[in-house]
Amino acid sequence: MSVPGSVLVLNAGSSSLKYQLVHPDTGVVTAEGLCERIGDTGSSITHELNGVEVTERILLPDHRAAFERVAALFAEDGIDLATAGLRAVGHRVVHGGRTFFLPTLITEHVMSEIERISSLAPLHNPANLVGIRAAAELLPDVSAVAVFDTAFFHGLPDAAATYAIDRGVASLHAIRRYGFHGTSHEYVSAKAAEFLGRPYGEVNQIVLHLGNGASASAIRGGVPIDTSMGMTPLQGLVMGTRSGDIDPGVVMHLHRVVKLSADQIDALLNKQSGLKGMCGEGDFRSVTELIEQGDASAKLAYDVYVHRLRHYLGAYLLELGSLDAICFTAGVGENAAGLRADTLAGLENFGIIVDPERNTMRSKEVRRISADGSRVEVLVVPTNEELAIARQAAQVVAES
Ligand code: ADP
């Protein structure tokens, strides 16, 4: 078992705790798991160690209890996390605001800064902090590093990052585009350049991260120049349960006329919109099944999803001026061949041609799905945010 030197990567959500024990040099995953419905009576843990998976229903009143149980599951397999020689605990933190744009060793001061930024990401940062505190209590001697989802987009050009609203209000309240999924966009774009055998700094690409959350980015020579998510992860593409772009006037209307509170509108746009809002299913595979059964609302939801993707694709193509590669990643991007084909259909005049056979071949590796005559390379690049976080955390610890 390659536990010594591994990094425990933690991703704490409001009612979940995702974890992976991974070696940053080899990429070997010893264990991974997910605690769900924390704080609810139906809470459970799925834990997989060396390929053996166990699921247990267990009362997990809070994240501390969840992390304690995870540590106990490791201990049952002979791994004492406190003394196993972990190099670091790497925490995914959603919002770094303007403060954090590098992976950062966690101190009390860093924790209070993350808390301060929480007003920008009330659904995410508080949960991330709870995870950080739970791990710090149980593993006080292991260095902890925060890796921020916004970091990669820190240097977005002002013209892309600025909302066209009152300048005073924007600057007083730090209202601007931050961008998210940065760890994935950076990892995938670097992998793509490596696959193409070209220096990262010379490749212009559009990365489409399509998971439950979804975002697009335009990356010029390794430097992001635009991205679809905004001050929060609600903006941009259609997602599993999030609306993506919407006229802000709709929000006022929902408040004034429909009489929904801010919290109700927040829940509507974050949890009951997107694919789920349009057809009742937020999971892409379920949407596909509904379409196969002839469900018209699922077909419309799919069409809206593709329409929005093409909208961003077109915008980023022009912003970049010249394009070398389009990369599909995350659950939908890596697996839904039909969606990839529909998104890029009819773009031959732009030098974008998908090869139907390559597109439908299944693999866990980086692969080219464009036709030989396609000027733009179209790639499927499996993302690995955990490994990217583990590597960044290990590097910070090595340098500290
Ligand atoms: P998260 O954003 O939670 O990390 P993932 O990247 O795992 O999400 O993506 C989850 C999405 O990927 C779901 O909508 C799921 O239906 C979709 N997905 C997973 N496997 C497939 C598949 N074989 N075909 C189509 N969609 C898939």
Short mmCIF file of C-alpha atoms and ligand atoms in Angstrom, two decimals:
data_model
loop_
_atom_site.label_atom_id
_atom_site.label_comp_id
_atom_site.label_asym_id
_atom_site.label_seq_id
_atom_site.Cartn_x
_atom_site.Cartn_y
_atom_site.Cartn_z
CA MET A 1 0.00 0.00 0.00
CA SER A 2 1.38 3.38 -0.96
CA VAL A 3 -0.02 5.30 2.01
CA PRO A 4 3.15 7.06 3.27
CA GLY A 5 3.63 10.18 1.18
CA SER A 6 -0.02 10.19 0.09
CA VAL A 7 -2.34 13.16 0.37
CA LEU A 8 -5.83 12.95 1.81
CA VAL A 9 -7.98 15.13 -0.45
CA LEU A 10 -11.20 16.40 1.12
CA ASN A 11 -14.12 18.08 -0.57
CA ALA A 12 -16.71 19.09 2.01
CA GLY A 13 -20.14 20.15 0.74
CA SER A 14 -23.05 21.40 2.81
CA SER A 15 -24.28 17.86 3.54
CA SER A 16 -21.53 15.73 2.04
CA LEU A 17 -17.87 14.87 2.48
CA LYS A 18 -15.97 13.42 -0.46
CA TYR A 19 -12.48 12.09 0.14
CA GLN A 20 -9.65 10.39 -1.66
CA LEU A 21 -6.32 9.07 -0.43
CA VAL A 22 -4.00 9.49 -3.39
CA HIS A 23 -0.26 9.50 -3.95
CA PRO A 24 0.68 12.77 -5.67
CA ASP A 25 3.70 11.32 -7.50
CA THR A 26 2.24 8.05 -8.77
CA GLY A 27 -1.45 8.95 -8.87
CA VAL A 28 -2.22 5.66 -7.08
CA VAL A 29 -5.53 5.91 -5.23
CA THR A 30 -5.55 3.79 -2.07
CA ALA A 31 -9.01 4.75 -0.94
CA GLU A 32 -11.90 7.01 -1.74
CA GLY A 33 -15.37 7.58 -0.50
CA LEU A 34 -18.36 9.75 0.07
CA CYS A 35 -20.38 10.62 3.17
CA GLU A 36 -23.86 11.73 2.14
CA ARG A 37 -26.80 13.44 3.80
CA ILE A 38 -24.74 14.53 6.77
CA GLY A 39 -27.04 16.04 9.42
CA ASP A 40 -30.01 14.06 8.12
CA THR A 41 -31.49 10.81 9.40
CA GLY A 42 -30.69 9.03 6.13
CA SER A 43 -26.93 9.62 6.23
CA SER A 44 -24.53 7.03 4.83
CA ILE A 45 -20.91 6.37 3.87
CA THR A 46 -19.58 4.60 0.82
CA HIS A 47 -15.94 3.73 1.36
CA GLU A 48 -13.64 1.94 -1.08
CA LEU A 49 -10.20 0.77 -0.06
CA ASN A 50 -7.94 -1.15 -2.43
CA GLY A 51 -10.90 -1.90 -4.67
CA VAL A 52 -13.20 -3.22 -1.93
CA GLU A 53 -16.31 -1.10 -1.47
CA VAL A 54 -18.51 -0.96 1.62
CA THR A 55 -21.62 1.12 2.14
CA GLU A 56 -23.11 1.70 5.55
CA ARG A 57 -26.14 3.60 6.75
CA ILE A 58 -24.96 5.42 9.83
CA LEU A 59 -26.12 8.49 11.71
CA LEU A 60 -23.72 11.33 10.91
CA PRO A 61 -24.96 14.41 12.77
CA ASP A 62 -22.17 16.67 11.49
CA HIS A 63 -18.95 16.74 9.46
CA ARG A 64 -16.83 15.98 12.48
CA ALA A 65 -18.77 12.78 13.09
CA ALA A 66 -18.46 11.94 9.40
CA PHE A 67 -14.72 12.45 9.39
CA GLU A 68 -14.36 10.45 12.63
CA ARG A 69 -16.21 7.55 11.01
CA VAL A 70 -14.06 7.78 7.88
CA ALA A 71 -10.94 7.65 10.05
CA ALA A 72 -12.39 4.63 11.86
CA LEU A 73 -13.02 2.86 8.54
CA PHE A 74 -9.38 3.44 7.60
CA ALA A 75 -8.32 2.15 11.04
CA GLU A 76 -10.34 -1.04 10.52
CA ASP A 77 -8.09 -1.68 7.52
CA GLY A 78 -4.96 -1.00 9.53
CA ILE A 79 -4.41 2.60 8.44
CA ASP A 80 -4.13 5.13 11.24
CA LEU A 81 -4.45 8.40 9.33
CA ALA A 82 -2.69 10.34 12.09
CA THR A 83 0.47 8.25 11.91
CA ALA A 84 0.35 6.89 8.34
CA GLY A 85 2.91 9.39 7.05
CA LEU A 86 0.46 11.54 5.09
CA ARG A 87 2.19 14.35 3.26
CA ALA A 88 -0.79 16.65 3.60
CA VAL A 89 -4.52 17.04 3.75
CA GLY A 90 -5.62 18.91 0.62
CA HIS A 91 -8.91 20.76 0.89
CA ARG A 92 -10.95 21.88 -2.07
CA VAL A 93 -12.19 25.38 -1.24
CA VAL A 94 -14.70 26.86 -3.63
CA HIS A 95 -14.17 30.61 -3.31
CA GLY A 96 -10.83 32.32 -2.82
CA GLY A 97 -12.17 35.81 -3.54
CA ARG A 98 -9.45 38.29 -4.49
CA THR A 99 -7.34 37.06 -1.56
CA PHE A 100 -6.31 33.55 -2.52
CA PHE A 101 -5.00 32.61 -5.91
CA LEU A 102 -2.34 30.11 -4.92
CA PRO A 103 -2.67 26.87 -2.96
CA THR A 104 -2.25 28.01 0.63
CA LEU A 105 -1.04 26.36 3.82
CA ILE A 106 -3.94 26.57 6.25
CA THR A 107 -3.44 28.57 9.44
CA GLU A 108 -5.95 30.16 11.82
CA HIS A 109 -5.55 33.38 9.85
CA VAL A 110 -6.25 31.60 6.54
CA MET A 111 -9.36 30.04 8.06
CA SER A 112 -10.68 33.42 9.15
CA GLU A 113 -10.02 34.85 5.68
CA ILE A 114 -11.92 31.95 4.08
CA GLU A 115 -14.73 32.72 6.51
CA ARG A 116 -14.65 36.39 5.53
CA ILE A 117 -14.98 35.46 1.86
CA SER A 118 -17.96 33.23 2.71
CA SER A 119 -20.40 36.05 1.95
CA LEU A 120 -19.43 35.54 -1.72
CA ALA A 121 -20.13 31.80 -1.58
CA PRO A 122 -22.61 31.16 1.24
CA LEU A 123 -23.54 27.75 -0.14
CA HIS A 124 -19.96 26.51 -0.35
CA ASN A 125 -17.26 28.14 1.75
CA PRO A 126 -18.89 27.56 5.16
CA ALA A 127 -19.12 23.85 4.36
CA ASN A 128 -15.49 23.80 3.19
CA LEU A 129 -14.49 25.40 6.49
CA VAL A 130 -16.37 22.85 8.53
CA GLY A 131 -14.40 20.14 6.70
CA ILE A 132 -11.13 21.96 7.36
CA ARG A 133 -11.90 22.25 11.08
CA ALA A 134 -12.98 18.61 11.39
CA ALA A 135 -9.78 17.38 9.74
CA ALA A 136 -7.61 19.74 11.80
CA GLU A 137 -9.10 18.41 15.03
CA LEU A 138 -8.51 14.79 14.14
CA LEU A 139 -5.19 15.18 12.32
CA PRO A 140 -3.54 18.12 14.13
CA ASP A 141 -0.03 17.12 13.07
CA VAL A 142 -0.68 16.80 9.33
CA SER A 143 -0.21 19.98 7.25
CA ALA A 144 -3.39 21.17 5.59
CA VAL A 145 -3.50 23.05 2.30
CA ALA A 146 -6.42 24.88 0.71
CA VAL A 147 -6.72 24.68 -3.08
CA PHE A 148 -9.17 27.22 -4.46
CA ASP A 149 -11.60 26.59 -7.29
CA THR A 150 -11.32 30.21 -8.37
CA ALA A 151 -7.51 30.38 -8.41
CA PHE A 152 -6.84 29.55 -12.06
CA PHE A 153 -9.07 32.42 -13.18
CA HIS A 154 -7.55 35.00 -10.84
CA GLY A 155 -5.88 36.90 -13.67
CA LEU A 156 -8.87 37.10 -16.04
CA PRO A 157 -8.66 40.25 -18.16
CA ASP A 158 -10.68 43.11 -16.63
CA ALA A 159 -12.94 43.26 -19.67
CA ALA A 160 -13.98 39.64 -19.05
CA ALA A 161 -14.14 39.87 -15.25
CA THR A 162 -16.07 43.14 -14.85
CA TYR A 163 -19.85 43.27 -14.62
CA ALA A 164 -21.37 46.34 -16.24
CA ILE A 165 -22.89 47.69 -13.02
CA ASP A 166 -22.20 50.71 -10.82
CA ARG A 167 -18.46 50.75 -10.27
CA GLY A 168 -18.72 51.82 -6.61
CA VAL A 169 -21.16 49.07 -5.70
CA ALA A 170 -19.09 46.49 -7.57
CA SER A 171 -15.83 47.38 -5.90
CA LEU A 172 -17.29 47.87 -2.40
CA HIS A 173 -18.89 44.43 -2.50
CA ALA A 174 -16.25 42.60 -4.56
CA ILE A 175 -18.81 41.89 -7.29
CA ARG A 176 -17.03 40.57 -10.37
CA ARG A 177 -16.54 37.37 -12.31
CA TYR A 178 -14.33 34.91 -10.41
CA GLY A 179 -14.84 31.64 -12.30
CA PHE A 180 -14.87 28.13 -10.80
CA HIS A 181 -13.78 24.56 -11.61
CA GLY A 182 -10.36 26.17 -12.05
CA THR A 183 -8.48 23.10 -10.83
CA SER A 184 -10.14 21.04 -13.55
CA HIS A 185 -9.73 23.61 -16.35
CA GLU A 186 -6.03 23.94 -15.52
CA TYR A 187 -5.43 20.19 -15.22
CA VAL A 188 -7.33 19.36 -18.42
CA SER A 189 -5.76 22.11 -20.53
CA ALA A 190 -2.26 21.13 -19.42
CA LYS A 191 -3.01 17.46 -20.18
CA ALA A 192 -4.34 18.40 -23.61
CA ALA A 193 -1.16 20.27 -24.51
CA GLU A 194 0.90 17.30 -23.29
CA PHE A 195 -1.21 14.92 -25.40
CA LEU A 196 -0.73 17.12 -28.46
CA GLY A 197 3.01 17.22 -27.78
CA ARG A 198 3.01 21.02 -27.80
CA PRO A 199 4.20 23.57 -25.22
CA TYR A 200 1.31 24.61 -22.95
CA GLY A 201 2.10 28.25 -23.66
CA GLU A 202 1.43 27.81 -27.37
CA VAL A 203 -1.97 26.12 -27.40
CA ASN A 204 -5.28 27.99 -27.66
CA GLN A 205 -8.12 25.92 -26.30
CA ILE A 206 -11.70 25.85 -25.17
CA VAL A 207 -12.35 23.54 -22.23
CA LEU A 208 -15.90 22.32 -21.61
CA HIS A 209 -16.22 20.90 -18.09
CA LEU A 210 -19.62 19.21 -18.13
CA GLY A 211 -20.47 17.46 -14.87
CA ASN A 212 -23.35 18.15 -12.51
CA GLY A 213 -21.94 21.65 -12.47
CA ALA A 214 -20.75 22.84 -15.86
CA SER A 215 -18.45 25.56 -17.11
CA ALA A 216 -16.55 26.59 -20.21
CA SER A 217 -13.26 28.41 -20.45
CA ALA A 218 -11.19 30.03 -23.18
CA ILE A 219 -7.47 29.51 -22.56
CA ARG A 220 -4.85 31.29 -24.64
CA GLY A 221 -1.41 29.76 -24.28
CA GLY A 222 -2.10 28.41 -20.79
CA VAL A 223 -3.70 31.65 -19.61
CA PRO A 224 -7.48 31.80 -19.19
CA ILE A 225 -9.04 34.80 -20.93
CA ASP A 226 -12.67 34.01 -20.19
CA THR A 227 -14.88 31.58 -18.34
CA SER A 228 -18.62 31.04 -18.09
CA MET A 229 -19.15 30.98 -14.31
CA GLY A 230 -19.30 34.30 -12.55
CA MET A 231 -19.30 35.70 -9.04
CA THR A 232 -20.92 32.42 -8.08
CA PRO A 233 -21.08 29.01 -9.80
CA LEU A 234 -24.63 29.81 -10.92
CA GLN A 235 -23.77 31.69 -14.11
CA GLY A 236 -23.11 30.29 -17.55
CA LEU A 237 -23.98 26.89 -18.97
CA VAL A 238 -27.12 24.89 -18.21
CA MET A 239 -26.29 22.48 -15.37
CA GLY A 240 -27.89 19.52 -13.63
CA THR A 241 -29.93 21.66 -11.24
CA ARG A 242 -28.63 25.21 -11.86
CA SER A 243 -30.10 27.60 -14.39
CA GLY A 244 -26.89 29.13 -15.68
CA ASP A 245 -27.41 32.45 -17.51
CA ILE A 246 -30.69 34.16 -16.83
CA ASP A 247 -31.98 37.71 -17.18
CA PRO A 248 -31.45 39.31 -13.71
CA GLY A 249 -34.90 40.84 -14.25
CA VAL A 250 -36.35 37.37 -13.68
CA VAL A 251 -34.99 37.45 -10.13
CA MET A 252 -36.73 40.76 -9.38
CA HIS A 253 -39.93 39.43 -10.96
CA LEU A 254 -39.81 36.29 -8.82
CA HIS A 255 -39.42 38.48 -5.77
CA ARG A 256 -41.92 41.25 -6.55
CA VAL A 257 -44.66 39.40 -8.36
CA VAL A 258 -44.26 35.75 -7.32
CA LYS A 259 -43.34 36.90 -3.77
CA LEU A 260 -40.48 34.46 -3.35
CA SER A 261 -37.84 35.34 -0.74
CA ALA A 262 -34.14 35.60 -1.57
CA ASP A 263 -33.60 32.13 -0.09
CA GLN A 264 -36.45 30.66 -2.12
CA ILE A 265 -35.11 32.19 -5.34
CA ASP A 266 -31.64 30.93 -4.45
CA ALA A 267 -33.00 27.41 -4.00
CA LEU A 268 -35.07 27.65 -7.18
CA LEU A 269 -32.11 28.70 -9.34
CA ASN A 270 -29.51 26.45 -7.71
CA LYS A 271 -31.46 23.29 -6.95
CA GLN A 272 -34.63 23.17 -8.99
CA SER A 273 -33.50 24.58 -12.32
CA GLY A 274 -31.22 23.46 -15.14
CA LEU A 275 -32.03 20.04 -16.60
CA LYS A 276 -33.97 19.12 -13.47
CA GLY A 277 -36.11 22.21 -13.64
CA MET A 278 -36.91 21.72 -17.30
CA CYS A 279 -37.71 18.00 -17.30
CA GLY A 280 -37.67 16.69 -13.74
CA GLU A 281 -34.30 14.94 -14.01
CA GLY A 282 -30.95 16.59 -13.27
CA ASP A 283 -28.80 13.57 -14.05
CA PHE A 284 -27.76 13.62 -17.69
CA ARG A 285 -28.18 9.86 -18.16
CA SER A 286 -31.76 10.04 -16.88
CA VAL A 287 -32.48 12.90 -19.27
CA THR A 288 -31.19 10.75 -22.14
CA GLU A 289 -33.42 7.87 -21.03
CA LEU A 290 -36.44 10.16 -20.94
CA ILE A 291 -35.66 11.36 -24.47
CA GLU A 292 -35.48 7.75 -25.65
CA GLN A 293 -38.96 7.23 -24.19
CA GLY A 294 -40.21 10.18 -26.26
CA ASP A 295 -40.44 12.74 -23.44
CA ALA A 296 -40.80 16.18 -25.07
CA SER A 297 -39.69 18.23 -22.04
CA ALA A 298 -36.49 16.18 -21.78
CA LYS A 299 -35.80 16.79 -25.47
CA LEU A 300 -36.30 20.52 -24.97
CA ALA A 301 -34.02 20.48 -21.90
CA TYR A 302 -31.34 18.75 -23.99
CA ASP A 303 -31.76 21.27 -26.81
CA VAL A 304 -31.41 24.20 -24.39
CA TYR A 305 -28.29 22.57 -22.94
CA VAL A 306 -26.69 22.19 -26.39
CA HIS A 307 -27.82 25.64 -27.53
CA ARG A 308 -26.09 27.28 -24.54
CA LEU A 309 -22.92 25.25 -25.10
CA ARG A 310 -22.73 26.34 -28.73
CA HIS A 311 -23.37 29.92 -27.70
CA TYR A 312 -20.26 29.89 -25.48
CA LEU A 313 -18.26 27.93 -28.00
CA GLY A 314 -18.92 30.58 -30.63
CA ALA A 315 -18.08 33.42 -28.27
CA TYR A 316 -14.81 31.85 -27.17
CA LEU A 317 -13.80 30.96 -30.71
CA LEU A 318 -13.95 34.65 -31.58
CA GLU A 319 -12.34 35.81 -28.34
CA LEU A 320 -9.39 33.51 -28.92
CA GLY A 321 -9.11 34.45 -32.58
CA SER A 322 -7.46 31.17 -33.43
CA LEU A 323 -8.28 27.83 -31.88
CA ASP A 324 -6.14 24.69 -31.61
CA ALA A 325 -8.24 22.40 -29.43
CA ILE A 326 -11.64 21.85 -27.87
CA CYS A 327 -11.56 19.61 -24.78
CA PHE A 328 -14.54 17.79 -23.30
CA THR A 329 -14.28 16.72 -19.67
CA ALA A 330 -16.19 15.59 -16.51
CA GLY A 331 -19.05 13.08 -16.32
CA VAL A 332 -21.10 14.31 -19.27
CA GLY A 333 -18.19 15.59 -21.36
CA GLU A 334 -16.21 12.36 -20.99
CA ASN A 335 -19.10 9.98 -21.60
CA ALA A 336 -21.90 11.48 -23.66
CA ALA A 337 -20.73 10.93 -27.24
CA GLY A 338 -24.06 12.05 -28.70
CA LEU A 339 -23.90 15.34 -26.86
CA ARG A 340 -20.35 15.94 -28.11
CA ALA A 341 -21.45 15.25 -31.68
CA ASP A 342 -24.51 17.52 -31.41
CA THR A 343 -22.49 20.34 -29.84
CA LEU A 344 -20.00 20.37 -32.71
CA ALA A 345 -22.35 19.48 -35.58
CA GLY A 346 -22.11 21.55 -38.75
CA LEU A 347 -18.92 23.43 -37.79
CA GLU A 348 -16.83 22.18 -40.73
CA ASN A 349 -16.44 25.73 -41.99
CA PHE A 350 -14.74 26.59 -38.71
CA GLY A 351 -12.31 23.69 -39.12
CA ILE A 352 -14.08 21.57 -36.49
CA ILE A 353 -14.95 18.02 -37.61
CA VAL A 354 -15.76 15.17 -35.22
CA ASP A 355 -14.99 11.62 -36.36
CA PRO A 356 -18.09 9.54 -35.49
CA GLU A 357 -16.15 6.33 -34.86
CA ARG A 358 -13.48 7.91 -32.66
CA ASN A 359 -16.19 9.80 -30.83
CA THR A 360 -18.05 6.67 -29.77
CA MET A 361 -14.99 4.67 -28.72
CA ARG A 362 -14.89 4.34 -24.93
CA SER A 363 -11.70 4.83 -22.97
CA LYS A 364 -10.46 6.29 -19.70
CA GLU A 365 -7.45 7.85 -21.45
CA VAL A 366 -7.01 11.19 -23.16
CA ARG A 367 -8.13 10.73 -26.74
CA ARG A 368 -8.63 12.56 -30.00
CA ILE A 369 -12.14 12.42 -31.45
CA SER A 370 -11.66 14.84 -34.34
CA ALA A 371 -11.35 13.64 -37.91
CA ASP A 372 -7.95 13.66 -39.61
CA GLY A 373 -8.98 16.66 -41.71
CA SER A 374 -10.15 18.72 -38.73
CA ARG A 375 -8.04 21.88 -38.29
CA VAL A 376 -9.10 22.08 -34.64
CA GLU A 377 -8.26 19.07 -32.49
CA VAL A 378 -11.24 17.80 -30.52
CA LEU A 379 -10.20 15.87 -27.42
CA VAL A 380 -11.79 14.00 -24.55
CA VAL A 381 -9.63 14.58 -21.48
CA PRO A 382 -10.66 12.82 -18.25
CA THR A 383 -10.35 15.31 -15.42
CA ASN A 384 -8.78 14.41 -12.09
CA GLU A 385 -9.34 17.21 -9.64
CA GLU A 386 -8.29 15.10 -6.67
CA LEU A 387 -4.88 14.35 -8.15
CA ALA A 388 -4.42 17.99 -9.09
CA ILE A 389 -5.28 19.07 -5.53
CA ALA A 390 -2.97 16.39 -4.08
CA ARG A 391 -0.07 17.58 -6.25
CA GLN A 392 -0.59 21.22 -5.39
CA ALA A 393 -0.89 20.41 -1.68
CA ALA A 394 2.28 18.29 -1.76
CA GLN A 395 4.16 21.09 -3.48
CA VAL A 396 3.08 23.68 -0.94
CA VAL A 397 4.18 21.43 1.92
CA ALA A 398 7.52 20.73 0.22
CA GLU A 399 8.16 24.46 -0.15
CA SER A 400 7.03 25.45 3.35
P1 ADP B 1 -19.74 16.28 -10.45
O1 ADP B 1 -19.91 17.63 -11.05
O2 ADP B 1 -20.69 16.01 -9.34
O3 ADP B 1 -18.31 15.89 -10.15
P2 ADP B 1 -19.54 14.35 -12.63
O4 ADP B 1 -18.39 14.98 -13.32
O5 ADP B 1 -19.36 13.02 -12.00
O6 ADP B 1 -20.26 15.33 -11.60
O7 ADP B 1 -20.73 14.24 -13.72
C1 ADP B 1 -21.98 13.78 -13.38
C2 ADP B 1 -22.83 13.81 -14.63
O8 ADP B 1 -22.24 12.96 -15.61
C3 ADP B 1 -24.24 13.30 -14.40
O9 ADP B 1 -25.18 14.15 -15.04
C4 ADP B 1 -24.22 11.94 -15.08
O10 ADP B 1 -25.48 11.57 -15.58
C5 ADP B 1 -23.24 12.18 -16.21
N1 ADP B 1 -22.72 10.90 -16.70
C6 ADP B 1 -21.97 10.00 -16.04
N2 ADP B 1 -21.74 8.91 -16.81
C7 ADP B 1 -22.38 9.12 -17.98
C8 ADP B 1 -22.54 8.38 -19.18
N3 ADP B 1 -22.00 7.18 -19.33
N4 ADP B 1 -23.27 8.93 -20.18
C9 ADP B 1 -23.83 10.14 -20.04
N5 ADP B 1 -23.72 10.90 -18.93
C10 ADP B 1 -23.02 10.41 -17.91
#
